[in-house]
Amino acid sequence: MLLVLLVNVDMKVVLRNYVVVAGILVVGVFLLSLIGMIPNLQYNRAGVIRNSFGFIYPTDFASHCFYLFLAISYLLKDKFIWTRSLFGVLLSAFIIKYCDARLNALSILLATVIFIYFYYSNGKK
C-alpha cells in the first residue's frame, strides 16, 4: 500500500532509506546476539542447529538478509558486479551453514545469477 501511494517518488530514494534503516537494525541485532545482549535462539531440526541471531526464527533473519541483498544489488546494479556476486555467494553459504534456511540461500544465489545476466545483457563489461 505504501508503494502505491508513492507514485511520484523516486524508488531509489525509498530503497536507499530502506537499506540504511534495515541494514543498521539487522547488523545491530546480529552483533548484539553475538555478544549475548539479545538471545540467539537456536532450533534443532534433524540434528542441524539453526541460529536465529536475535530474530524470532532463522528464516526471519535470512529473509532480512535476502531483502537487503536485493535492495543493495539493485541500487548498485551498474557497479561492482563481481564484488556483489561474491558477496551473494558468501552470504548464501553463511545462511546455509548457520541458519539452514535453504530457500533464502537459493533465492540469493538465483538473484545473483539474474543480476549478472542483466548486467551483461545490457552491454556492460
XYZ file of N, CA and C in Angstrom:
375
model
N 0.825 -1.186 0.000
C 0.000 0.000 0.000
C 0.873 1.256 0.000
N 1.965 1.194 0.752
C 2.845 2.354 0.821
C 3.427 2.689 -0.545
N 3.845 1.677 -1.287
C 4.434 1.926 -2.600
C 3.413 2.458 -3.596
N 2.151 2.090 -3.435
C 1.103 2.609 -4.317
C 0.925 4.107 -4.082
N 1.028 4.532 -2.838
C 0.861 5.948 -2.517
C 2.085 6.782 -2.888
N 3.203 6.141 -3.151
C 4.431 6.854 -3.502
C 4.619 6.917 -5.019
N 3.604 7.351 -5.713
C 3.607 7.342 -7.174
C 4.701 8.245 -7.739
N 4.850 9.433 -7.222
C 5.790 10.405 -7.781
C 7.125 10.454 -7.045
N 7.424 9.445 -6.265
C 8.671 9.419 -5.501
C 9.658 8.494 -6.201
N 10.909 8.910 -6.250
C 11.964 8.098 -6.853
C 12.186 6.844 -5.995
N 12.095 5.674 -6.616
C 12.234 4.414 -5.875
C 13.633 4.240 -5.298
N 14.621 4.853 -5.921
C 15.981 4.743 -5.385
C 16.098 5.421 -4.029
N 15.358 6.495 -3.827
C 15.364 7.169 -2.526
C 14.743 6.261 -1.469
N 13.639 5.627 -1.817
C 12.977 4.710 -0.886
C 13.898 3.534 -0.562
N 14.521 2.954 -1.587
C 15.417 1.818 -1.364
C 16.646 2.218 -0.560
N 17.189 3.398 -0.820
C 18.348 3.865 -0.059
C 17.999 4.005 1.422
N 16.840 4.577 1.706
C 16.403 4.708 3.099
C 16.173 3.341 3.731
N 15.585 2.426 2.968
C 15.374 1.067 3.474
C 16.697 0.392 3.810
N 17.676 0.513 2.917
C 18.974 -0.132 3.141
C 19.640 0.431 4.391
N 19.574 1.737 4.576
C 20.210 2.342 5.750
C 19.519 1.891 7.031
N 18.205 2.028 7.091
C 17.472 1.705 8.317
C 17.510 0.207 8.605
N 17.142 -0.605 7.634
C 17.117 -2.055 7.853
C 18.526 -2.606 8.050
N 19.501 -2.053 7.336
C 20.877 -2.512 7.495
C 21.392 -2.272 8.896
N 21.144 -1.083 9.436
C 21.568 -0.782 10.805
C 20.876 -1.708 11.793
N 19.579 -1.934 11.605
C 18.846 -2.801 12.529
C 19.319 -4.253 12.456
N 19.481 -4.784 11.258
C 19.889 -6.186 11.115
C 21.303 -6.392 11.649
N 22.219 -5.519 11.270
C 23.597 -5.654 11.762
C 23.648 -5.441 13.269
N 22.890 -4.474 13.776
C 22.854 -4.227 15.218
C 22.324 -5.411 16.003
N 21.209 -5.965 15.574
C 20.633 -7.130 16.258
C 21.571 -8.326 16.151
N 22.177 -8.516 14.980
C 23.128 -9.609 14.782
C 24.302 -9.493 15.755
N 24.894 -8.304 15.844
C 26.032 -8.107 16.743
C 25.631 -8.237 18.207
N 24.474 -7.702 18.573
C 24.004 -7.832 19.953
C 23.735 -9.283 20.320
N 23.289 -10.076 19.370
C 23.071 -11.500 19.662
C 24.398 -12.239 19.798
N 25.415 -11.805 19.065
C 26.726 -12.455 19.170
C 27.390 -12.188 20.516
N 27.187 -10.983 21.081
C 27.797 -10.687 22.379
C 26.898 -11.074 23.550
N 25.707 -11.567 23.266
C 24.839 -12.109 24.302
C 23.842 -11.149 24.910
N 23.724 -9.937 24.393
C 22.750 -8.993 24.937
C 21.334 -9.315 24.471
N 21.223 -9.931 23.325
C 19.946 -10.415 22.795
C 20.101 -11.918 22.629
N 19.101 -12.689 23.039
C 19.267 -14.149 22.913
C 19.305 -14.607 21.453
N 20.245 -15.487 21.180
C 20.334 -16.127 19.872
C 19.572 -17.445 19.982
N 18.331 -17.431 19.565
C 17.521 -18.643 19.659
C 18.057 -19.679 18.684
N 18.220 -20.895 19.185
C 18.730 -21.977 18.352
C 17.687 -23.082 18.296
N 17.432 -23.533 17.097
C 16.459 -24.585 16.859
C 17.189 -25.806 16.323
N 16.727 -26.973 16.726
C 17.329 -28.225 16.271
C 16.351 -28.907 15.320
N 16.814 -29.165 14.103
C 15.987 -29.877 13.139
C 16.829 -30.991 12.537
N 16.495 -32.204 12.878
C 17.180 -33.397 12.364
C 18.683 -33.325 12.612
N 19.057 -32.858 13.796
C 20.463 -32.799 14.158
C 21.197 -31.568 13.668
N 20.513 -30.679 12.971
C 21.129 -29.447 12.464
C 20.701 -28.293 13.363
N 21.674 -27.555 13.868
C 21.381 -26.391 14.704
C 21.149 -25.188 13.796
N 20.009 -24.537 14.001
C 19.645 -23.360 13.206
C 19.653 -22.139 14.124
N 20.504 -21.161 13.836
C 20.632 -19.943 14.640
C 19.717 -18.855 14.103
N 19.096 -18.116 15.021
C 18.224 -17.021 14.589
C 18.894 -15.655 14.716
N 20.025 -15.567 15.387
C 20.818 -14.342 15.516
C 19.992 -13.149 15.980
N 19.219 -13.332 17.037
C 18.465 -12.245 17.625
C 17.061 -12.075 17.085
N 16.727 -12.737 16.008
C 15.372 -12.691 15.464
C 14.592 -13.880 16.015
N 13.308 -13.925 15.788
C 12.495 -14.982 16.373
C 12.739 -16.328 15.696
N 12.963 -16.326 14.383
C 13.214 -17.567 13.645
C 14.420 -17.390 12.728
N 15.117 -18.469 12.425
C 16.247 -18.375 11.491
C 15.829 -17.890 10.100
N 14.647 -18.287 9.665
C 14.196 -17.854 8.340
C 13.873 -16.360 8.320
N 13.515 -15.798 9.467
C 13.261 -14.360 9.552
C 14.560 -13.588 9.329
N 15.628 -14.007 9.992
C 16.940 -13.385 9.784
C 17.379 -13.533 8.329
N 17.222 -14.725 7.775
C 17.637 -14.981 6.392
C 16.821 -14.144 5.409
N 15.552 -13.946 5.684
C 14.716 -13.116 4.802
C 15.158 -11.659 4.823
N 15.500 -11.156 5.997
C 16.018 -9.789 6.078
C 17.300 -9.658 5.258
N 18.172 -10.645 5.368
C 19.418 -10.627 4.582
C 19.115 -10.662 3.086
N 18.154 -11.474 2.686
C 17.777 -11.575 1.274
C 17.253 -10.244 0.742
N 16.341 -9.618 1.478
C 15.771 -8.351 1.013
C 16.823 -7.244 0.983
N 17.707 -7.229 1.966
C 18.791 -6.245 1.948
C 19.719 -6.477 0.762
N 20.029 -7.736 0.487
C 20.881 -8.050 -0.657
C 20.229 -7.599 -1.960
N 18.928 -7.841 -2.104
C 18.222 -7.399 -3.313
C 18.256 -5.881 -3.461
N 17.977 -5.174 -2.379
C 17.940 -3.715 -2.445
C 19.322 -3.143 -2.762
N 20.353 -3.660 -2.110
C 21.711 -3.174 -2.363
C 22.131 -3.493 -3.792
N 21.817 -4.689 -4.247
C 22.188 -5.075 -5.608
C 21.467 -4.228 -6.646
N 20.221 -3.887 -6.382
C 19.501 -3.029 -7.326
C 20.094 -1.624 -7.347
N 20.411 -1.096 -6.174
C 20.979 0.250 -6.121
C 22.346 0.319 -6.801
N 23.097 -0.773 -6.737
C 24.435 -0.813 -7.342
C 24.445 -1.645 -8.619
N 23.335 -1.657 -9.335
C 23.200 -2.571 -10.471
C 24.206 -2.320 -11.587
N 24.742 -1.124 -11.683
C 25.705 -0.818 -12.743
C 27.149 -0.845 -12.255
N 27.365 -1.232 -11.004
C 28.708 -1.203 -10.429
C 28.982 -2.481 -9.646
N 30.238 -2.772 -9.476
C 30.714 -3.816 -8.559
C 30.058 -5.172 -8.785
N 29.905 -5.605 -10.020
C 29.170 -6.843 -10.287
C 29.846 -8.047 -9.648
N 31.159 -8.139 -9.748
C 31.827 -9.326 -9.205
C 31.928 -9.275 -7.688
N 32.051 -8.087 -7.118
C 32.046 -7.961 -5.658
C 30.682 -8.347 -5.103
N 29.625 -7.857 -5.747
C 28.269 -8.211 -5.303
C 27.994 -9.693 -5.488
N 28.505 -10.260 -6.569
C 28.295 -11.688 -6.819
C 29.003 -12.530 -5.766
N 30.234 -12.158 -5.447
C 30.971 -12.875 -4.404
C 30.271 -12.729 -3.064
N 29.789 -11.524 -2.763
C 29.058 -11.300 -1.517
C 27.789 -12.152 -1.477
N 27.082 -12.260 -2.595
C 25.877 -13.083 -2.651
C 26.166 -14.549 -2.399
N 27.238 -15.063 -2.986
C 27.608 -16.469 -2.781
C 28.022 -16.699 -1.329
N 28.825 -15.784 -0.770
C 29.259 -15.932 0.624
C 28.091 -15.791 1.597
N 27.185 -14.861 1.327
C 26.002 -14.702 2.173
C 25.137 -15.951 2.119
N 25.004 -16.513 0.955
C 24.233 -17.739 0.781
C 24.857 -18.892 1.570
N 26.175 -19.019 1.497
C 26.872 -20.072 2.239
C 26.725 -19.866 3.745
N 26.799 -18.612 4.195
C 26.621 -18.309 5.618
C 25.226 -18.704 6.089
N 24.223 -18.373 5.295
C 22.840 -18.682 5.674
C 22.608 -20.189 5.699
N 23.181 -20.911 4.746
C 23.045 -22.374 4.750
C 23.716 -22.972 5.983
N 24.934 -22.519 6.279
C 25.709 -23.119 7.368
C 25.119 -22.812 8.738
N 24.745 -21.569 8.992
C 24.353 -21.172 10.339
C 22.846 -21.089 10.562
N 22.063 -20.895 9.522
C 20.611 -20.777 9.683
C 19.857 -21.947 9.075
N 20.479 -22.653 8.158
C 19.861 -23.746 7.418
C 18.538 -23.306 6.775
N 18.549 -22.093 6.244
C 17.385 -21.561 5.530
C 17.652 -21.740 4.040
N 17.326 -22.907 3.547
C 17.710 -23.282 2.183
C 17.017 -22.445 1.119
N 15.753 -22.138 1.294
C 15.031 -21.360 0.285
C 15.608 -19.953 0.157
N 15.910 -19.316 1.281
C 16.513 -17.986 1.226
C 17.894 -18.024 0.585
N 18.674 -19.035 0.903
C 20.012 -19.152 0.307
C 19.911 -19.363 -1.201
N 18.999 -20.208 -1.621
C 18.810 -20.434 -3.055
C 18.290 -19.171 -3.745
N 17.433 -18.433 -3.068
C 16.918 -17.180 -3.636
C 18.032 -16.158 -3.821
N 18.960 -16.093 -2.882
C 20.093 -15.178 -3.010
C 20.970 -15.593 -4.184
N 21.225 -16.890 -4.319
C 22.029 -17.368 -5.448
C 21.338 -17.086 -6.778
N 20.035 -17.318 -6.834
C 19.281 -17.046 -8.056
C 19.297 -15.555 -8.391
N 19.126 -14.712 -7.381
C 19.179 -13.267 -7.610
C 20.556 -12.848 -8.110
N 21.598 -13.477 -7.590
C 22.958 -13.175 -8.047
C 23.114 -13.499 -9.525
N 22.624 -14.659 -9.927
C 22.704 -15.059 -11.334
C 21.890 -14.111 -12.210
N 20.723 -13.720 -11.756
C 19.874 -12.805 -12.527
C 20.540 -11.440 -12.677
N 21.141 -10.929 -11.605
C 21.825 -9.639 -11.701
C 23.018 -9.713 -12.647
N 23.750 -10.822 -12.637
C 24.868 -10.987 -13.574
C 24.348 -11.022 -15.009
N 23.264 -11.758 -15.231
C 22.683 -11.843 -16.576
C 22.290 -10.463 -17.092
N 21.559 -9.696 -16.284
C 21.116 -8.381 -16.738
C 22.277 -7.407 -16.886
N 23.309 -7.564 -16.090
C 24.486 -6.701 -16.217
C 25.143 -6.893 -17.578
N 25.314 -8.144 -17.978
C 25.987 -8.412 -19.248
C 25.055 -8.336 -20.454
N 23.761 -8.526 -20.268
C 22.846 -8.422 -21.411
C 22.613 -6.969 -21.818
N 22.891 -6.040 -20.927
C 22.748 -4.619 -21.261
C 24.008 -4.041 -21.879
N 24.980 -4.882 -22.203
C 26.174 -4.423 -22.893
C 27.265 -3.887 -21.996
N 27.151 -4.069 -20.689
C 28.181 -3.592 -19.775
C 29.223 -4.683 -19.599
N 30.494 -4.302 -19.586
C 31.555 -5.297 -19.379
C 32.701 -4.710 -18.629
